[in-house]
Coordinates of C-alpha atoms in Angstrom, one line a residue:
M1 CA 110.4 265.2 185.1
Q2 CA 107.1 264.3 183.5
P3 CA 106.2 260.6 182.7
F4 CA 106.8 259.4 179.2
T5 CA 103.9 259.8 176.7
S6 CA 103.6 258.6 173.2
S7 CA 101.6 260.3 170.5
S8 CA 101.5 261.2 166.8
S9 CA 100.4 264.4 165.1
S10 CA 98.0 262.2 163.0
T11 CA 94.9 260.8 164.6
S12 CA 95.2 257.0 165.1
T13 CA 92.3 254.7 164.3
G14 CA 91.9 251.0 165.3
V15 CA 94.6 248.6 166.3
V16 CA 95.4 245.5 164.3
D17 CA 96.2 242.4 166.3
L18 CA 99.7 241.3 165.2
S19 CA 100.3 238.6 167.8
P20 CA 100.4 235.9 165.1
V21 CA 103.1 237.9 163.3
A22 CA 105.2 238.0 166.5
Q23 CA 104.8 234.3 166.8
I24 CA 106.8 233.9 163.5
A25 CA 110.0 234.9 165.2
V26 CA 109.3 233.0 168.4
S27 CA 107.7 229.8 167.2
A28 CA 108.3 229.3 163.5
H29 CA 111.9 230.4 163.5
R30 CA 112.8 230.0 167.2
A31 CA 114.9 233.1 166.9
A32 CA 114.3 234.5 170.4
P33 CA 112.4 233.8 173.6
C34 CA 110.1 236.7 172.9
A35 CA 109.1 239.2 170.3
C36 CA 107.0 242.3 170.1
V37 CA 106.0 243.8 166.7
A38 CA 104.3 247.0 165.7
A39 CA 103.3 248.5 162.4
A40 CA 101.7 251.6 161.1
V41 CA 100.1 252.7 157.8
R42 CA 99.8 256.4 157.3
A43 CA 96.8 257.8 155.4
R44 CA 95.9 261.5 154.7
D45 CA 94.1 262.1 158.0
H46 CA 94.9 259.1 160.2
V47 CA 97.3 256.4 161.1
R48 CA 96.3 252.7 161.5
Y49 CA 98.5 250.8 164.0
G50 CA 99.1 247.2 164.7
L51 CA 100.6 245.6 167.8
G52 CA 101.5 242.1 168.8
A53 CA 103.6 240.1 171.3
A54 CA 104.6 236.5 171.7
G55 CA 106.7 234.2 173.9
R56 CA 108.1 234.7 177.3
L57 CA 110.6 237.3 178.5
W58 CA 113.4 234.8 179.2
L59 CA 114.2 231.1 179.1
E60 CA 113.4 229.3 182.3
A61 CA 116.9 227.8 182.3
S62 CA 118.6 231.3 182.2
P63 CA 116.7 233.7 184.5
P64 CA 118.0 237.2 185.2
A65 CA 119.0 238.1 188.7
G66 CA 116.1 238.6 191.0
A67 CA 113.8 236.3 189.1
G68 CA 113.8 233.7 191.8
G69 CA 112.1 230.5 190.8
A70 CA 109.1 232.2 189.2
A71 CA 108.1 231.2 185.7
P72 CA 109.2 233.6 183.0
P73 CA 106.3 236.1 182.4
E74 CA 104.6 236.2 179.0
A75 CA 105.6 239.0 176.7
T76 CA 103.1 241.9 176.4
V77 CA 103.1 244.7 173.9
D78 CA 104.4 247.2 176.5
A79 CA 107.7 245.2 177.0
I80 CA 110.8 247.4 176.7
F81 CA 113.8 246.2 174.7
D82 CA 117.4 247.2 174.3
L83 CA 117.3 248.8 170.9
A84 CA 121.0 248.3 170.3
S85 CA 122.0 250.0 167.0
V86 CA 118.4 251.2 166.4
S87 CA 119.9 254.0 168.7
K88 CA 122.0 255.3 165.7
P89 CA 119.0 256.9 163.9
L90 CA 118.2 258.9 167.0
T91 CA 121.9 260.0 167.4
A92 CA 121.7 261.1 163.7
L93 CA 118.4 262.9 164.2
A94 CA 119.9 264.8 167.2
F95 CA 122.8 265.7 165.0
A96 CA 120.5 267.1 162.4
R97 CA 118.6 269.1 165.0
L98 CA 121.7 270.7 166.3
A99 CA 122.8 271.5 162.8
R100 CA 119.4 273.1 162.2
A101 CA 120.0 275.3 165.3
G102 CA 123.4 276.3 164.1
K103 CA 125.2 274.6 166.9
L104 CA 127.3 272.5 164.5
R105 CA 127.6 271.8 160.8
F106 CA 127.5 268.7 158.7
D107 CA 130.9 269.7 157.1
E108 CA 132.5 270.6 160.4
P109 CA 135.8 268.7 161.1
L110 CA 135.8 266.5 164.2
A111 CA 138.6 268.4 165.9
E112 CA 136.7 271.7 165.7
V113 CA 134.1 270.2 168.0
L114 CA 136.4 268.0 170.0
P115 CA 139.8 269.8 170.0
E116 CA 141.3 267.1 172.3
L117 CA 141.3 264.9 169.2
A118 CA 143.3 267.4 167.1
D119 CA 146.3 265.1 166.9
T120 CA 144.4 262.0 165.8
R121 CA 144.2 260.5 162.3
S122 CA 140.5 261.6 162.0
A123 CA 140.9 265.2 163.2
T124 CA 139.9 266.8 159.9
V125 CA 137.2 264.4 158.9
P126 CA 133.7 266.1 158.6
L127 CA 131.1 265.0 161.0
E128 CA 128.7 264.0 158.2
L129 CA 131.1 261.2 157.1
F130 CA 131.0 259.6 160.6
A131 CA 127.2 259.7 160.4
A132 CA 127.3 258.1 156.9
H133 CA 129.9 255.4 157.8
R134 CA 132.3 256.9 155.3
A135 CA 135.1 258.2 157.6
G136 CA 137.4 255.3 156.8
L137 CA 137.2 253.8 160.2
E138 CA 137.3 250.2 161.2
A139 CA 133.9 248.6 162.0
H140 CA 134.6 247.8 165.6
R141 CA 137.2 247.6 168.4
R142 CA 137.0 246.4 171.9
L143 CA 137.5 249.5 174.0
H144 CA 137.8 247.7 177.4
P145 CA 140.2 245.0 178.5
P146 CA 139.1 241.4 177.6
D147 CA 138.7 240.5 181.3
D148 CA 136.9 243.7 182.5
C149 CA 133.8 245.5 181.4
G150 CA 134.0 248.2 184.0
P151 CA 134.2 252.0 183.3
I152 CA 136.9 253.2 181.0
D153 CA 138.5 256.6 180.3
P154 CA 136.1 258.2 177.7
L155 CA 138.8 260.4 176.2
G156 CA 141.2 257.4 175.8
A157 CA 138.3 255.5 174.1
L158 CA 137.6 258.4 171.7
R159 CA 141.2 258.6 170.8
V160 CA 141.3 254.9 169.9
C161 CA 138.2 255.4 167.8
A162 CA 139.6 258.4 165.9
D163 CA 142.9 256.6 165.2
A164 CA 141.2 253.4 164.0
R165 CA 141.6 254.0 160.3
R166 CA 141.3 251.0 157.9
D167 CA 144.0 250.0 155.6
G168 CA 143.8 252.2 152.4
C169 CA 142.0 255.0 154.2
A170 CA 144.8 257.2 155.3
G171 CA 144.9 261.0 155.0
A172 CA 142.1 263.3 154.1
P173 CA 138.9 261.7 152.8
P174 CA 137.9 262.2 149.2
A175 CA 134.7 264.0 148.3
G176 CA 131.8 262.0 149.6
G177 CA 134.1 260.0 151.9
F178 CA 135.8 256.6 151.8
P179 CA 134.0 253.5 150.7
P180 CA 131.3 252.8 153.3
V181 CA 131.9 250.4 156.1
Y182 CA 129.4 250.2 158.9
S183 CA 131.2 251.5 162.0
D184 CA 130.2 251.7 165.6
L185 CA 133.4 253.7 166.2
G186 CA 132.2 256.5 164.0
Y187 CA 129.0 256.8 166.0
L188 CA 130.9 256.9 169.3
L189 CA 132.7 259.9 167.9
L190 CA 129.5 261.5 166.4
G191 CA 127.7 261.0 169.7
A192 CA 130.5 262.7 171.6
A193 CA 130.4 265.6 169.2
V194 CA 126.6 266.0 169.6
A195 CA 127.0 265.9 173.4
R196 CA 129.7 268.5 173.4
R197 CA 127.9 271.0 171.2
G198 CA 124.5 270.1 172.8
G199 CA 125.9 271.0 176.2
A200 CA 124.6 267.9 178.0
E201 CA 124.9 264.1 178.2
L202 CA 123.9 262.4 175.0
D203 CA 120.7 260.8 176.4
E204 CA 119.5 264.2 177.6
I205 CA 120.1 265.7 174.1
V206 CA 118.3 262.8 172.4
E207 CA 115.3 263.5 174.7
R208 CA 115.5 267.3 174.2
E209 CA 115.9 267.2 170.4
V210 CA 114.1 264.0 169.3
T211 CA 112.0 262.0 171.7
G212 CA 110.7 264.9 173.7
P213 CA 109.4 266.9 170.7
L214 CA 108.0 263.7 169.2
E215 CA 106.6 262.5 172.5
I216 CA 107.8 259.0 172.2
A217 CA 109.1 256.7 175.1
I218 CA 112.6 255.9 173.9
A219 CA 115.3 256.6 176.3
S220 CA 118.4 255.4 178.1
A221 CA 118.0 252.9 181.0
R222 CA 118.6 255.6 183.6
A223 CA 116.1 257.9 182.1
H224 CA 113.5 255.2 182.0
R225 CA 114.1 254.4 185.6
R226 CA 113.6 258.0 186.6
R227 CA 110.2 258.1 185.0
D228 CA 108.8 254.6 185.1
P229 CA 108.7 252.6 188.4
R230 CA 107.8 249.5 186.3
F231 CA 110.9 249.7 184.0
D232 CA 112.7 246.9 185.7
E233 CA 109.8 244.5 185.4
R234 CA 109.0 245.6 181.8
V235 CA 112.5 245.4 180.4
V236 CA 113.5 242.3 178.5
P237 CA 116.8 240.5 179.4
T238 CA 119.5 240.0 176.8
E239 CA 122.7 237.9 177.0
E240 CA 124.3 235.9 179.8
V241 CA 127.8 237.5 180.2
A242 CA 129.9 236.2 183.1
L243 CA 132.1 239.3 183.2
R244 CA 129.0 241.4 183.9
G245 CA 127.5 239.1 186.5
G246 CA 125.2 236.9 184.5
V247 CA 122.1 237.7 182.5
I248 CA 122.0 241.3 181.5
R249 CA 118.7 243.1 182.1
G250 CA 118.0 246.8 182.3
A251 CA 121.5 247.7 181.1
V252 CA 122.8 248.1 177.6
H253 CA 124.0 244.9 176.1
D254 CA 126.8 246.4 174.0
D255 CA 130.0 246.2 176.1
N256 CA 131.6 249.4 174.6
A257 CA 128.5 251.4 175.3
W258 CA 128.3 250.0 178.8
A259 CA 131.9 250.7 179.6
I260 CA 131.6 254.3 178.3
A261 CA 128.1 255.4 179.2
Q262 CA 127.4 253.4 182.4
G263 CA 123.6 253.7 182.3
G264 CA 123.4 256.5 179.7
T265 CA 123.7 256.1 175.9
A266 CA 126.7 256.1 173.6
G267 CA 126.3 257.3 170.0
H268 CA 125.9 253.7 168.6
A269 CA 123.8 252.0 171.3
G270 CA 122.2 252.5 174.7
L271 CA 118.5 253.4 174.0
F272 CA 115.5 251.3 175.2
G273 CA 112.0 251.4 174.0
D274 CA 108.7 249.5 173.3
A275 CA 107.5 248.5 169.8
L276 CA 104.8 251.1 169.6
S277 CA 107.2 253.9 170.5
V278 CA 109.6 252.8 167.7
A279 CA 106.7 252.6 165.3
R280 CA 105.6 256.2 166.2
L281 CA 109.2 257.3 165.5
G282 CA 108.8 255.9 162.0
V283 CA 105.5 257.7 161.6
A284 CA 107.0 261.0 162.6
L285 CA 109.7 260.5 160.0
L286 CA 107.1 259.9 157.3
E287 CA 105.3 263.1 158.5
A288 CA 108.6 265.0 158.3
L289 CA 109.3 263.7 154.8
A290 CA 105.8 264.9 153.8
G291 CA 106.6 268.4 155.1
E292 CA 104.3 268.1 158.1
R293 CA 106.9 268.5 160.9
P294 CA 108.5 271.8 159.9
E295 CA 108.8 272.9 163.5
W296 CA 111.0 269.8 164.2
L297 CA 112.8 268.9 160.9
S298 CA 111.9 270.1 157.4
R299 CA 111.7 267.6 154.6
D300 CA 115.1 268.8 153.3
E301 CA 116.7 268.6 156.7
L302 CA 115.6 265.0 157.2
W303 CA 116.4 264.1 153.5
E304 CA 120.1 264.8 154.3
L305 CA 120.0 261.8 156.6
V306 CA 117.8 259.3 154.7
K307 CA 118.9 260.0 151.1
P308 CA 120.7 257.2 149.2
R309 CA 124.5 257.7 149.0
P310 CA 127.0 256.2 146.5
G311 CA 128.8 253.0 147.1
G312 CA 126.3 251.1 149.2
S313 CA 123.0 251.1 151.1
L314 CA 124.2 253.0 154.2
R315 CA 122.8 256.5 154.7
A316 CA 123.5 258.9 157.6
G317 CA 122.0 257.2 160.6
F318 CA 119.9 254.8 158.4
D319 CA 120.3 251.9 156.0
G320 CA 118.5 250.8 152.9
K321 CA 117.5 247.5 151.5
S322 CA 120.4 245.4 150.3
G323 CA 121.3 241.8 149.3
E324 CA 119.2 239.1 147.7
T325 CA 117.2 238.5 150.9
P326 CA 117.0 241.9 152.7
S327 CA 116.0 241.9 156.3
A328 CA 113.1 244.2 155.5
G329 CA 111.6 241.4 153.4
A330 CA 110.1 241.6 149.9
R331 CA 107.0 243.5 150.7
F332 CA 108.7 246.7 151.8
G333 CA 109.5 248.7 148.7
P334 CA 112.8 249.6 147.1
R335 CA 113.0 253.1 148.8
T336 CA 112.7 251.6 152.2
F337 CA 115.0 252.9 154.9
G338 CA 115.6 252.0 158.5
H339 CA 118.0 250.2 160.8
L340 CA 118.8 246.9 162.6
G341 CA 120.0 246.2 166.1
F342 CA 122.3 243.4 167.2
T343 CA 120.0 242.4 170.1
G344 CA 117.4 241.4 167.4
T345 CA 115.6 244.7 166.8
S346 CA 114.6 246.4 163.5
L347 CA 112.8 249.4 162.1
W348 CA 111.9 249.7 158.5
I349 CA 110.0 252.6 156.8
D350 CA 108.6 252.4 153.3
P351 CA 108.0 256.1 152.2
D352 CA 106.0 255.0 149.1
A353 CA 103.5 252.7 150.9
E354 CA 103.8 255.0 154.0
L355 CA 104.3 251.8 156.0
V356 CA 106.3 251.4 159.1
G357 CA 107.4 247.9 160.5
V358 CA 109.0 247.2 163.8
M359 CA 110.3 243.9 165.2
L360 CA 111.8 243.8 168.7
T361 CA 113.3 240.6 170.1
N362 CA 115.9 239.4 172.6
R363 CA 117.5 237.0 170.1
V364 CA 120.8 237.2 172.1
H365 CA 119.2 235.6 175.2
P366 CA 120.8 233.6 176.6
T367 CA 123.5 233.6 173.9
R368 CA 124.1 235.2 170.5
A369 CA 125.1 231.8 169.0
S370 CA 122.0 231.3 166.8
D371 CA 121.6 233.0 163.4
A372 CA 117.9 232.3 163.2
I373 CA 117.1 236.0 163.3
R374 CA 118.4 236.3 159.8
R375 CA 115.5 234.2 158.5
A376 CA 113.0 235.6 161.0
R377 CA 113.4 239.2 160.1
P378 CA 112.3 239.1 156.4
A379 CA 109.5 236.6 157.2
T380 CA 108.2 238.8 160.0
H381 CA 108.4 242.1 158.0
D382 CA 106.6 240.5 155.1
A383 CA 103.9 239.3 157.4
L384 CA 103.7 242.8 158.9
A385 CA 103.2 244.3 155.5
D386 CA 100.6 241.7 154.5
A387 CA 98.7 242.2 157.8
M388 CA 98.6 246.0 157.4
T389 CA 98.3 246.4 153.6
P390 CA 96.7 243.1 152.3
R391 CA 96.9 242.5 148.6
G392 CA 93.8 242.0 146.6
P393 CA 92.8 238.9 144.6
R394 CA 95.3 237.8 142.0

């Protein structure tokens, strides 16, 4: 396998130092031990990027295994983070690519792809509704025993997901689906469907259909290890979990994804990447929306994922701005779309300003207890926008 590379079809020019922006999360809000940020502004013939890092990879009092007594290293812009639910957009993009190839359909019922789920409550639900969080499923269920995070039976887990309908969401879904509720369970099912029709493990399909064609270094932990001998020193630790042997590093933080994928990726979580790679994904999406990536996805094909849908801000694999204090901040425009990750990650894309903002942190290290990330996200994304597209005199 070839080493990872990162590139964009547009020519990049200059790099803005965004380290002071990264400090907002680490120092001003104390939301995480470290943060890396990236941003991009796309013009007609070039892309202007910005990068910054701040903090140290872990707290001195909570070192990961193998750290010894060494001081925690300073974060650098090439640090690799557990992207958590920022994996969902890549699952959805792989779904769209397989639909483009005629290997599955947006309106195809779940059980046509996974016939072993034909007797579950979600057998007839179209795949598109799982992608758009409108399949009537519960948001989350623990799929492993409370006292064990070891491997579990994948089929049994999928059956639990497919039967986990919410109250009031029985039977066949209405046109457009049930009221939206963000659901990891739906993405576990969608990821399994993509893997089945793609004919390989999900992380291999994401590489073949998304990250490979776009030449970006986002992958599962096992794929990173195969290609990058420095992965284990570049990757940032997450939470301290006694059932998993202490501080998690170089393995997916999400327990359901860990129990099911064991080093690969599940539909809802399991991908790792650096800030620049995530920003380049955002640039590629802007290019596709402009009709400049027809060999990968046409504008109309990508629009099926990012278009606003009734009933809330959730799209298919993406989210929009919502609430009085959106995590994307005030400077990203009203048509902004993107996604958050539980580990403290975010990607926001403003198609009007042609602006991409990325914030990667390990806010769950050594514990998820703090909610400071809620204040750090809008402040950081506002600062990213100001640094990349400064406003003139008032």
